CSV table of C-alpha atoms and ligand atoms in Angstrom, one decimal:
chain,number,residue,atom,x,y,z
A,1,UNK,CA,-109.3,-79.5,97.3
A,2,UNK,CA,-105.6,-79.7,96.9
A,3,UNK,CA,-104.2,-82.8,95.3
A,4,UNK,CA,-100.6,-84.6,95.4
A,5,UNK,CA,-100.2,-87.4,92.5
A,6,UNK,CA,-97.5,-90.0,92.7
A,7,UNK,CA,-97.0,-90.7,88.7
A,8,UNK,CA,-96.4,-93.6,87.0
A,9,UNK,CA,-95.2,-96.1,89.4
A,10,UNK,CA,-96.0,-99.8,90.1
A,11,UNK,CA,-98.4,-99.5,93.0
A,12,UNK,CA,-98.9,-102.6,95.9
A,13,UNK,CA,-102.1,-103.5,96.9
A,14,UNK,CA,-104.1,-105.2,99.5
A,15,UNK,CA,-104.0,-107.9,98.0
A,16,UNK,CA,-100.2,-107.8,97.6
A,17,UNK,CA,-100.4,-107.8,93.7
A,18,UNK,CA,-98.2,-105.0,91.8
A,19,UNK,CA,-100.4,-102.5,89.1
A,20,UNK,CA,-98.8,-99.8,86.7
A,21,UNK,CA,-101.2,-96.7,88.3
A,22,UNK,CA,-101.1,-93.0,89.3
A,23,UNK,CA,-102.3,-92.7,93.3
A,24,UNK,CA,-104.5,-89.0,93.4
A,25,UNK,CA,-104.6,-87.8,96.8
A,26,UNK,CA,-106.7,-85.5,98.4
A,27,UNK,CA,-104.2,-83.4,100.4
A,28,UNK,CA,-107.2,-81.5,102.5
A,29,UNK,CA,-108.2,-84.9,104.5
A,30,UNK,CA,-105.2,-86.9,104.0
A,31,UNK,CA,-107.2,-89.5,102.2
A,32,UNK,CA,-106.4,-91.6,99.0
A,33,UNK,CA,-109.0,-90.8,96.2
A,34,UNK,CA,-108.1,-92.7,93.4
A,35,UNK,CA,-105.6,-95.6,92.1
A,36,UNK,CA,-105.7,-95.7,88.4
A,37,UNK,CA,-104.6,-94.3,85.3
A,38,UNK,CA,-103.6,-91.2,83.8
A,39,UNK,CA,-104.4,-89.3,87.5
A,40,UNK,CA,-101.3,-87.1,87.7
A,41,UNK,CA,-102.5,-84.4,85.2
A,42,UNK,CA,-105.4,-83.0,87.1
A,43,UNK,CA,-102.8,-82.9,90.4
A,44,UNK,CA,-101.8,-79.6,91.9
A,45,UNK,CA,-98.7,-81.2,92.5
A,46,UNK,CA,-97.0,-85.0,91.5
A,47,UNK,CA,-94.0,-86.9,93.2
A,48,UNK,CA,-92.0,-88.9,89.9
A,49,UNK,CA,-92.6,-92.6,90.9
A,50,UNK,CA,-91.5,-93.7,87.6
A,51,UNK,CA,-89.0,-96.8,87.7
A,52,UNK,CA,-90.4,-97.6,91.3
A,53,UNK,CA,-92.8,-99.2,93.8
A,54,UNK,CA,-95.3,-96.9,95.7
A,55,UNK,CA,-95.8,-99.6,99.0
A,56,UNK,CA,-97.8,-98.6,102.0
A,57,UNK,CA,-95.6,-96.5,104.4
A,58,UNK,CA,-94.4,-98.7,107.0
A,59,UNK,CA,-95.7,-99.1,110.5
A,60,UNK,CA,-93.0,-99.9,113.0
A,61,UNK,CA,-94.9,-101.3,115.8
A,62,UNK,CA,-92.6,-100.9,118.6
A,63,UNK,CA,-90.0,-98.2,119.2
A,64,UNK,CA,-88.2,-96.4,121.9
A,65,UNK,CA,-87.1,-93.6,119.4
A,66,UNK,CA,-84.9,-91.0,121.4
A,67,UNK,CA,-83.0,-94.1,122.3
A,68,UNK,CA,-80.7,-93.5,118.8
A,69,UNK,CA,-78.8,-91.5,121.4
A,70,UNK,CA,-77.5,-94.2,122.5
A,71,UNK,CA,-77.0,-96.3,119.2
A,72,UNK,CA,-73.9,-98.6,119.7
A,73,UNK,CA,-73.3,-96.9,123.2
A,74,UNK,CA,-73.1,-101.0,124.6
A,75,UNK,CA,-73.7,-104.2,122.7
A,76,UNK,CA,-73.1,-107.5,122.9
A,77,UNK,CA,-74.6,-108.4,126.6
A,78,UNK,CA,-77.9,-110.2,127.2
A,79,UNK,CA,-81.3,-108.0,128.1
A,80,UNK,CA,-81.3,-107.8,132.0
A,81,UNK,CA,-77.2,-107.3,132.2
A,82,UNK,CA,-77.2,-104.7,129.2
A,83,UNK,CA,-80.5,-102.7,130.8
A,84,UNK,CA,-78.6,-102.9,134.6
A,85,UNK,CA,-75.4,-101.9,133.6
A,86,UNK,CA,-75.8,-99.9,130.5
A,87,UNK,CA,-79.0,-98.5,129.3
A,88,UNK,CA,-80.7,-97.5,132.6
A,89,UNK,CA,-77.5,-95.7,134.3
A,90,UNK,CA,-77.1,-93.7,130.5
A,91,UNK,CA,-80.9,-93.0,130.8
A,92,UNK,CA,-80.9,-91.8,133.8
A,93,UNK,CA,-78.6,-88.9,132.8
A,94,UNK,CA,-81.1,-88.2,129.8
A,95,UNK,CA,-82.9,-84.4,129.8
A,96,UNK,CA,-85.7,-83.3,128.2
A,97,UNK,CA,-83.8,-81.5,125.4
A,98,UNK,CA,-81.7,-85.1,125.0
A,99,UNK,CA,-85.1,-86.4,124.3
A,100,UNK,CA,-86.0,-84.0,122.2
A,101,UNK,CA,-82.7,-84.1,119.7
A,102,UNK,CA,-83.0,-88.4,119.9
A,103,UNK,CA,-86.4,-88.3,118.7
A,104,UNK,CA,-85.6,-86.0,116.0
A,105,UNK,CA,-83.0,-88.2,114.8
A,106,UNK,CA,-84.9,-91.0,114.9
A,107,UNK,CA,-87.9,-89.7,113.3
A,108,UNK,CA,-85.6,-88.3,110.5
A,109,UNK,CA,-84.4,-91.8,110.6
A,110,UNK,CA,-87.6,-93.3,110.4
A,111,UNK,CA,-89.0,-90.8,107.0
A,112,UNK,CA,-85.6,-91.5,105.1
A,113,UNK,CA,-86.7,-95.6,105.5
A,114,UNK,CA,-90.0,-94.9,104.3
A,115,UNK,CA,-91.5,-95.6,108.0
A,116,UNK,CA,-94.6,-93.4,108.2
A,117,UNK,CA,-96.4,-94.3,111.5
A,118,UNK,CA,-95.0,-95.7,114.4
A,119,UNK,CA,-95.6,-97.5,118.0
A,120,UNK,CA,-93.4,-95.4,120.8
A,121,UNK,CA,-92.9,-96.1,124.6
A,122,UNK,CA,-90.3,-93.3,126.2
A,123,UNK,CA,-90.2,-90.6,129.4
A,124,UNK,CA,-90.2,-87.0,128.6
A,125,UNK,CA,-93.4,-87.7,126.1
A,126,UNK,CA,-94.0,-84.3,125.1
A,127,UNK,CA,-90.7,-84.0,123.9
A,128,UNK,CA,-91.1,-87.0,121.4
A,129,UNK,CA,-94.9,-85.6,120.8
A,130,UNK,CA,-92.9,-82.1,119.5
A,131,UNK,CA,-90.9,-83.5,117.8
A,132,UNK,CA,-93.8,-86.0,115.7
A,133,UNK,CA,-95.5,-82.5,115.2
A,134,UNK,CA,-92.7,-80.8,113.3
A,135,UNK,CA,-91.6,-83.9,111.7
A,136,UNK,CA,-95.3,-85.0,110.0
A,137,UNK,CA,-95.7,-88.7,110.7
A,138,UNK,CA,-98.2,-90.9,112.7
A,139,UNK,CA,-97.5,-92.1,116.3
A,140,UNK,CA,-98.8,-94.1,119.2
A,141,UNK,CA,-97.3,-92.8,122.6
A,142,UNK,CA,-97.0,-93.6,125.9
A,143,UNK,CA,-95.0,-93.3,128.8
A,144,UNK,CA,-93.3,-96.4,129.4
A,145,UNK,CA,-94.3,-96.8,133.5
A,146,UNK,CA,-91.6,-98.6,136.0
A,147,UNK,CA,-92.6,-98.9,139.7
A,148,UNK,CA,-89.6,-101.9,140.7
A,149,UNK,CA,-87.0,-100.6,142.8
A,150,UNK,CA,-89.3,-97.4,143.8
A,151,UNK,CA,-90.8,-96.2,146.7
A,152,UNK,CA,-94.5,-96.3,147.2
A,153,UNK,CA,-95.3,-92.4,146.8
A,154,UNK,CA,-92.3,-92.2,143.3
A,155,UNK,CA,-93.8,-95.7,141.7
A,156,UNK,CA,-97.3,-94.0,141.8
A,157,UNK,CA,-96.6,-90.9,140.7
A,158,UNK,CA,-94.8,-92.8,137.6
A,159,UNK,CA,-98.2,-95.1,136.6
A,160,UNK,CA,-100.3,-91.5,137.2
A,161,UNK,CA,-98.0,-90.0,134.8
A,162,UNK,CA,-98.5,-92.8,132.6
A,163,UNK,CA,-102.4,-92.0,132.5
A,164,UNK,CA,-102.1,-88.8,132.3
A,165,UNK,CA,-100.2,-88.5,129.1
A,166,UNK,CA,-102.1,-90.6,127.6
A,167,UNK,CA,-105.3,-88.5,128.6
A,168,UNK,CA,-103.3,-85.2,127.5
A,169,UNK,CA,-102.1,-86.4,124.0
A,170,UNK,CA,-104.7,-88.6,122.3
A,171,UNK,CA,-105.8,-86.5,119.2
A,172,UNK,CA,-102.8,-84.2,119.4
A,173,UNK,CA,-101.0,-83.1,116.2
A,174,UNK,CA,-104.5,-82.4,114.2
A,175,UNK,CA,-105.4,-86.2,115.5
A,176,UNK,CA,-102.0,-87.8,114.1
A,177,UNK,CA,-100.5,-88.0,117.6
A,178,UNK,CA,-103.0,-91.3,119.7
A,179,UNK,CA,-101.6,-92.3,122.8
A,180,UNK,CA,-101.6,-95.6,125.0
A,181,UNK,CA,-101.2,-96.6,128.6
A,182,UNK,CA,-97.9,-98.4,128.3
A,183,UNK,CA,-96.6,-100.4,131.9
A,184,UNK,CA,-92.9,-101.1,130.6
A,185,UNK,CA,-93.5,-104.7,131.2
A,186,UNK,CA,-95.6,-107.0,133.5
A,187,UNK,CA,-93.0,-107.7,135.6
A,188,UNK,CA,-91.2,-104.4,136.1
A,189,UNK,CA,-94.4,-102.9,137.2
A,190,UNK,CA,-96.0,-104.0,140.2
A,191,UNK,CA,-99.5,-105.9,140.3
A,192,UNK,CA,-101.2,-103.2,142.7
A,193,UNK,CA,-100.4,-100.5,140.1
A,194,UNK,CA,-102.1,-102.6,137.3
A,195,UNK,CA,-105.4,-103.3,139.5
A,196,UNK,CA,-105.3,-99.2,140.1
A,197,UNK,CA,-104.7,-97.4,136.8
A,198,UNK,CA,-105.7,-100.2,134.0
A,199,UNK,CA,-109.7,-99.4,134.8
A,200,UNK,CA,-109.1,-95.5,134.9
A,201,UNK,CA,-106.7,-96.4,131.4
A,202,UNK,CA,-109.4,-98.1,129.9
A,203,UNK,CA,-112.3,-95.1,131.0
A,204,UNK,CA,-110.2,-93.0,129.2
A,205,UNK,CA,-110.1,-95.2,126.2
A,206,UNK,CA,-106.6,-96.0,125.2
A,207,UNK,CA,-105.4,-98.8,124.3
A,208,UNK,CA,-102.5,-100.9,126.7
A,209,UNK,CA,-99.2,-101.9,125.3
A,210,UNK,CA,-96.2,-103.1,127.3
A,211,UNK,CA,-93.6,-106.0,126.9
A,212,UNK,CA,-94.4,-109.7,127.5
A,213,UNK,CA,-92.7,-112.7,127.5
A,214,UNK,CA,-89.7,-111.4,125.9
A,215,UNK,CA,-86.9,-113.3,127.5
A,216,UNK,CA,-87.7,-116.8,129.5
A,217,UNK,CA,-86.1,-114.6,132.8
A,218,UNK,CA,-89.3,-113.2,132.7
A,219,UNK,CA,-91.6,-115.6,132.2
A,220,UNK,CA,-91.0,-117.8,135.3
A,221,UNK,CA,-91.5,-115.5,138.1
A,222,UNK,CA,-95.1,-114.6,137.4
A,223,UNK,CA,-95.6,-118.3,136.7
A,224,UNK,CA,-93.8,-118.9,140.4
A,225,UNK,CA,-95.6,-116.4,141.7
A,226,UNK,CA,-99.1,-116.6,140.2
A,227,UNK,CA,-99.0,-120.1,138.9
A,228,UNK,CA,-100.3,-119.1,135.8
A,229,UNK,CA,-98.7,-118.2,132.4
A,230,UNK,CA,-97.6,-114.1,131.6
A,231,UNK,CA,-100.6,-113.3,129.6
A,232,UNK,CA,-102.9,-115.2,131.5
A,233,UNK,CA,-101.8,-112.8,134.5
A,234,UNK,CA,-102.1,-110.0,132.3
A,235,UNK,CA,-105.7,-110.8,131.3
A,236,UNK,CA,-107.2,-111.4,134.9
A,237,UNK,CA,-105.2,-108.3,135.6
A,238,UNK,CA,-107.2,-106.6,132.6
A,239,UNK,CA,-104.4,-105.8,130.3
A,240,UNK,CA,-105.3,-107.9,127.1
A,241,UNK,CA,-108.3,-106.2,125.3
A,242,UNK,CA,-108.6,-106.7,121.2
A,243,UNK,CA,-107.6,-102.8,121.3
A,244,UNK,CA,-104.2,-103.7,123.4
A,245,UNK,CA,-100.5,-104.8,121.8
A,246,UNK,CA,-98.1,-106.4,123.3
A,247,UNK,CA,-94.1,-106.1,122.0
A,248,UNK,CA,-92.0,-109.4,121.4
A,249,UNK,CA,-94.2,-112.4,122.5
A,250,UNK,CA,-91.2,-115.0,122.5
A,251,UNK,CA,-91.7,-117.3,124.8
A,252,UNK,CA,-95.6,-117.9,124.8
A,253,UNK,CA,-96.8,-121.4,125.1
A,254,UNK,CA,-99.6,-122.4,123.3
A,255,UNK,CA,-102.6,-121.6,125.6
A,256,UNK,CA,-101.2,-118.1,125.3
A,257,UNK,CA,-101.4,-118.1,121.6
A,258,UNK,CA,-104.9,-119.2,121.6
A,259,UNK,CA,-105.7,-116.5,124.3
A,260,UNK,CA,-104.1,-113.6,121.8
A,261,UNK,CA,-106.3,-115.4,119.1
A,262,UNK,CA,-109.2,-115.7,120.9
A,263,UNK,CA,-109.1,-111.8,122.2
A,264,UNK,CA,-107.9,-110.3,119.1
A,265,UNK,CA,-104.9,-108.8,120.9
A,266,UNK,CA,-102.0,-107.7,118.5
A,267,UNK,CA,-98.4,-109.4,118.6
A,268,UNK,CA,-95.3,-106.6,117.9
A,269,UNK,CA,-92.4,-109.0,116.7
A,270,UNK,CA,-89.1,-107.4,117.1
A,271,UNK,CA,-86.8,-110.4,115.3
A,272,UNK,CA,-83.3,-107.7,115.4
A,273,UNK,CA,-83.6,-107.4,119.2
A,274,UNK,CA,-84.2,-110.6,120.2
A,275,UNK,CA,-81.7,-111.8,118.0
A,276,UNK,CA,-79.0,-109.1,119.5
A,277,UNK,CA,-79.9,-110.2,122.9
A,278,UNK,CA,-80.3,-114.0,122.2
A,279,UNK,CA,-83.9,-113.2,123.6
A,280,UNK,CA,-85.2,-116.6,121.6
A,281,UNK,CA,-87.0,-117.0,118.6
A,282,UNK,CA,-90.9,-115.5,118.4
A,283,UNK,CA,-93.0,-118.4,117.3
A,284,UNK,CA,-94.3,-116.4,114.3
A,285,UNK,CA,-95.4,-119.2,111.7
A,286,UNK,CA,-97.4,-120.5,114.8
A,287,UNK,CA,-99.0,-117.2,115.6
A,288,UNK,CA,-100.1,-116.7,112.3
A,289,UNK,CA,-101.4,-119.5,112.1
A,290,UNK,CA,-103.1,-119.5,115.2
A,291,UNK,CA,-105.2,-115.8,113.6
A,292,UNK,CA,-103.3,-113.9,116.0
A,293,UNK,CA,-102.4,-110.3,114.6
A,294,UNK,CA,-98.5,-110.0,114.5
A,295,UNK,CA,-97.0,-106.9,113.5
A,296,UNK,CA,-93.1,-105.7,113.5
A,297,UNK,CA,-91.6,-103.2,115.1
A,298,UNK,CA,-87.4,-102.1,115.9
A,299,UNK,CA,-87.6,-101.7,119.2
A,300,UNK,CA,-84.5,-99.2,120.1
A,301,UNK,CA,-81.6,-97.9,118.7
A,302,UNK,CA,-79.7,-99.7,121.2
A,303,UNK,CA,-80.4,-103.2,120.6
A,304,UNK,CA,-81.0,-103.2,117.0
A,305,UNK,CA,-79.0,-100.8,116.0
A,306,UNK,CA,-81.0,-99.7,113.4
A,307,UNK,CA,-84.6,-98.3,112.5
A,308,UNK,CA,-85.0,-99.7,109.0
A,309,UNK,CA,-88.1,-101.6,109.0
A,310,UNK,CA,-87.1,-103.4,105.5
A,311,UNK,CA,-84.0,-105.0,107.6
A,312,UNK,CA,-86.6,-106.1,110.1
A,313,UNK,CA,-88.8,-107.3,107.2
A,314,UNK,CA,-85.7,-109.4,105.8
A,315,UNK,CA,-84.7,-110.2,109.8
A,316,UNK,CA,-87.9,-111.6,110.8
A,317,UNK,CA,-88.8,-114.0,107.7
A,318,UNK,CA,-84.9,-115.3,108.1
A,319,UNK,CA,-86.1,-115.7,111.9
A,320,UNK,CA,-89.1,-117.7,111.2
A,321,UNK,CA,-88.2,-120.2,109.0
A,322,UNK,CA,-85.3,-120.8,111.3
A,323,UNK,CA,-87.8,-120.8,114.4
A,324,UNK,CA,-90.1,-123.4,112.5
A,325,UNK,CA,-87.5,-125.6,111.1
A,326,UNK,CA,-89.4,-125.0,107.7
A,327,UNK,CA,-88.6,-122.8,104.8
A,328,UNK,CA,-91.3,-122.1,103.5
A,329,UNK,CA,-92.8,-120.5,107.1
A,330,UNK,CA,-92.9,-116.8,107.2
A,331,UNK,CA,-93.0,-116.0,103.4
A,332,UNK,CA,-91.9,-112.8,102.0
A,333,UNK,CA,-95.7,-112.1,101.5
A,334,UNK,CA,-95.8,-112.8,105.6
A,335,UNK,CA,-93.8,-110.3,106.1
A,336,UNK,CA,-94.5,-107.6,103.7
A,337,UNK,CA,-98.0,-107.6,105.7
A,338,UNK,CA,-96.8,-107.3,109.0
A,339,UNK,CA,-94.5,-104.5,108.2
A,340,UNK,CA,-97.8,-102.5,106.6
A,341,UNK,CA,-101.2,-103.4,107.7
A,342,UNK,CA,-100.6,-105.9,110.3
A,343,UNK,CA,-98.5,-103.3,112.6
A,344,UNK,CA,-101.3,-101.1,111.8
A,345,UNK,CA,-104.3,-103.2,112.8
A,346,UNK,CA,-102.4,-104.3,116.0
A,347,UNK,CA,-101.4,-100.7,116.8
A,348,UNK,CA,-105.2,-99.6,115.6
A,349,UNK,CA,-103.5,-97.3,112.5
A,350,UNK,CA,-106.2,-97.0,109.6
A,351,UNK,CA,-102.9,-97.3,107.4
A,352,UNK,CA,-101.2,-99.8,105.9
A,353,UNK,CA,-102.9,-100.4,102.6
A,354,UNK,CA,-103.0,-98.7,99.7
A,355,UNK,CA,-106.9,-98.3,98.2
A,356,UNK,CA,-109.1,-95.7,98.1
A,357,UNK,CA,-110.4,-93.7,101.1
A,358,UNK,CA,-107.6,-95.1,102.9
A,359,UNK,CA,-105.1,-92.6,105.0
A,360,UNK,CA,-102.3,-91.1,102.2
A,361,UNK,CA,-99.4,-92.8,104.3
A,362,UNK,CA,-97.0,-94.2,101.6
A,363,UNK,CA,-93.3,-94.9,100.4
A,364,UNK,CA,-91.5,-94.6,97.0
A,365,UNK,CA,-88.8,-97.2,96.9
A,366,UNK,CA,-86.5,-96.8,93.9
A,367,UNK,CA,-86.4,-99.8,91.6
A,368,UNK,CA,-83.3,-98.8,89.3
A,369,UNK,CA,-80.9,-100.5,92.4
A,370,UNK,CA,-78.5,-103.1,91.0
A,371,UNK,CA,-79.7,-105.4,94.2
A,372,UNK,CA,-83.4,-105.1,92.8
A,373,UNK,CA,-82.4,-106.3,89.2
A,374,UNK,CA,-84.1,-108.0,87.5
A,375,UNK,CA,-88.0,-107.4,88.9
A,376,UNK,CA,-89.1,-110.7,88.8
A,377,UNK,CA,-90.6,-110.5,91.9
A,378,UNK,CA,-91.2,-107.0,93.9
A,379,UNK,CA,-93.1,-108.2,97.2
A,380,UNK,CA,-89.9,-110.6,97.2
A,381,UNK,CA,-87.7,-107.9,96.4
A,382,UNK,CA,-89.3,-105.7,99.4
A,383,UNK,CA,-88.9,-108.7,101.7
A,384,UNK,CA,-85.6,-109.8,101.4
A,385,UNK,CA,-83.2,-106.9,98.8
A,386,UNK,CA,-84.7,-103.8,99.7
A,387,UNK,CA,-83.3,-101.1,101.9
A,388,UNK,CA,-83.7,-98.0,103.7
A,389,UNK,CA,-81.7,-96.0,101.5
A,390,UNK,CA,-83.8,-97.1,98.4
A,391,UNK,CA,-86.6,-95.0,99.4
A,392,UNK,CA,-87.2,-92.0,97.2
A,393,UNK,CA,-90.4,-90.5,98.6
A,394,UNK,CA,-92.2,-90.8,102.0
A,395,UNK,CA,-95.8,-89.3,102.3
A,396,UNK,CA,-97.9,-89.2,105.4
A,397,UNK,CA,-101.6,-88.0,105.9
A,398,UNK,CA,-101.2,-86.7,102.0
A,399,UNK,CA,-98.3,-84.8,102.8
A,400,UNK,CA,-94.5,-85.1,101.6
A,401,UNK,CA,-92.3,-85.7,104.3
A,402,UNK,CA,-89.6,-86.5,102.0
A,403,UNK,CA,-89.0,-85.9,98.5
A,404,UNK,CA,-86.2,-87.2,96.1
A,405,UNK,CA,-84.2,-88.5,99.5
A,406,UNK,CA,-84.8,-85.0,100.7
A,407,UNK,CA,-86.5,-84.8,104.1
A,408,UNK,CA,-88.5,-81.3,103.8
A,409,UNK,CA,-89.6,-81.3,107.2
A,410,UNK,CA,-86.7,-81.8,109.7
A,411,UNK,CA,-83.2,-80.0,108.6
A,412,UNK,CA,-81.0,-83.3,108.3
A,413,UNK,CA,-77.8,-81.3,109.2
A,414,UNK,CA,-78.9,-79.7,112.2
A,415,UNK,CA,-80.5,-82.6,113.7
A,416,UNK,CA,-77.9,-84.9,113.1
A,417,UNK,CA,-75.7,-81.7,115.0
A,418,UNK,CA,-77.7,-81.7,118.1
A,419,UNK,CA,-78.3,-85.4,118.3
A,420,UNK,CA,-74.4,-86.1,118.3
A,421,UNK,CA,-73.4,-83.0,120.7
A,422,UNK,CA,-76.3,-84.5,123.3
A,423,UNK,CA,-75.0,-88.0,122.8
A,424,UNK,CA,-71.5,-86.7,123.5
A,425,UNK,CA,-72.5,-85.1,126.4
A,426,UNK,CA,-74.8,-88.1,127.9
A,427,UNK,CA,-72.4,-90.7,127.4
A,428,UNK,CA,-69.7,-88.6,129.3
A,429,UNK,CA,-72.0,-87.7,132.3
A,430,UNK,CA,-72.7,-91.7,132.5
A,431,UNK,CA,-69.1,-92.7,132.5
A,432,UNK,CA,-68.4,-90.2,135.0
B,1,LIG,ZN1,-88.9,-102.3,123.7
């Protein structure tokens, strides 16, 4: 057995108390084997945590990774104008090797904010699931399906492509690539390609994850056309098992909430993008409440602009209170959860908390910052003064993805190099 030790840190638990303790991980499986004291002399080898907070690594529940491409590319224009004029025409011009260097520069993005498994719905899969491999995290993909404005024969061959990655992939990467069926949301993709590929989805035993209800544009045309609420159509349509997530979740009403409760289906709140596109305010407080499983995630590049999950953290309890009317909704503890095991339990990660026998998927964040003096509190300090560039360390199925701010498993420099040549390059071809 070969063994990593993170020594002498202040480690998080379940149970979101804070214990001086060495974490001894068993490198071979990936697994945590001990929390306690006086581990790290018996390691083969030990990460310094001294002066800082070993925390779960972070789970960001919904991402569109290679979309860093087009970080700050358009801003400032609400979802359906922004996707219509901007994103979908600079998409378009996207190749596989644009895919390729966007993901890498994301995923660097994501190990350098201590992010160690994430949620991802793109095109060009396998270029994101290459990328993953070299890099070392955890993902959920899927191949984000849109049938609208295709004919018959192209919106088919889309949802089949759909099913088939997520067949092709699940288990890849020595099992730390899983996939999902992912429709890009319920009113982009058309009802007949639901009723087709959801039961041969489900045979193959992937979870479904896809948008809803993430501006109020979308929400009244299935009610017009259906008569009944957005997740009610997606349940008689089959899409809302206890395995499924679904990203955003603004504007549900309160049947809706009891549905996701009642089912067990996760919620993937993504407070920087609906802020950016004055989507509306997710009724978090109320969903908690409710038992519903709420998670956070980025969402893209492009309507964030980010992919630090601690600024989502900070952006999603600011969100809530304001949402409730009520300061004391969405509580730094709230949201320290939902950034760690609740994106993990809605994305179905074992991850997420730090105890023994639990995956070795974990972050070093360094305490000696003038913003996290003095250490009164350090779940408050994660919630609302921590960031990105804090993180020391970021380990993923026992191995270090990043040590002392040094990514070890992508060459920053080069990625960075390829990521802004292809941007370049896409941008011009789009204004063209
Ligand atoms: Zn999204």
């Amino acid at each position: 057995m070969t063994t990593l030790a993170i020594a002498d840190g202040r480690v998080l638990r379940p149970d979101l108390t804070v214990t001086a303790a060495d974490v001894l991980i068993d490198q071979d499986s990936g697994e945590i084997r001990e929390i306690g004291p006086d581990l790290a002399s018996e390691a083969d080898d030990t990460l310094d945590a001294a002066n800082s907070l070993v925390t779960p690594g972070f789970v960001n529940g919904h991402c569109h990774v290679a979309m860093t491409l087009l970080r700050g590319y358009a801003d400032d224009k609400p979802l359906e104008t922004w996707l219509r004029e901007d994103i979908w025409p600079a998409e378009g011009e996207l190749t596989a090797a644009d895919i390729r260097a966007g993901a890498e520069l994301g995923l660097l993005e994501l190990i350098k904010s201590g992010v160690t498994a994430f949620a991802d719905m793109y095109f060009q899969v396998p270029e994101v699931a290459a990328a993953v491999e070299t890099a070392g995290l955890r993902a959920r993909l899927g191949h984000g399906i849109v049938t609208i404005g295709k004919d018959g024969e192209t919106a088919r061959e889309d949802a089949a492509t759909g099913l088939e990655i997520a067949r092709e992939y699940d288990g890849a990467a020595d099992g730390r690539i899983s996939t999902a069926f992912m429709p890009h949301s319920l009113t982009t993709v058309g009802s007949e390609y639901l009723t087709e590929f959801v039961p041969k989805a489900r045979e193959a035993g992937v979870p479904i994850h896809y948008h809803a209800n993430e501006t109020a544009d979308e929400v009244a045309p299935i009610v017009d056309e259906h008569g009944v609420r957005p997740l009610e159509y997606a349940a008689d349509r089959g899409l809302l098992e206890p395995e499924d997530f679904v990203a955003h979740g603004v504007h549900v009403d309160e049947t809706e909430i009891e549905l996701l409760a009642e089912v067990g289906t996760g919620v993937i709140h993504c407070p920087a993008s609906n802020m950016k596109l004055a989507s509306g305010m997710a009724p978090v407080e109320r969903l908690r409440e409710a038992g519903v499983t709420v998670g956070l995630g980025t969402d893209g590049a492009a309507s964030n602009n980010d992919l630090s999950m601690l600024d989502e953290a900070r952006d999603a309890a600011m969100l809530g209170k304001l949402a409730a009317d009520d300061a004391s909704a969405v509580p730094a503890e709230a949201v320290v959860e939902m950034m760690t095991r609740g994106s993990a339990d809605a994305v179905g990660f074992e991850s997420g908390r730090l105890e023994v026998g639990a995956p070795a998927d974990l972050a070093v964040i360094d305490l000696e910052q003038p913003h996290l003096t003095p250490p009164h509190d350090l779940v408050s300090h994660l919630a609302y003064a921590a960031a990105a560039a804090d993180v020391r360390h970021t380990v993923c199925d026992g191995r270090v993805l990043m040590r002392d701010r040094e990514v070890l498993t992508l060459e920053a420099a080069a990625v960075r190099e390829r990521a802004l040549e292809a941007a370049e390059a896409v941008v011009e071809r789009a204004d063209a």
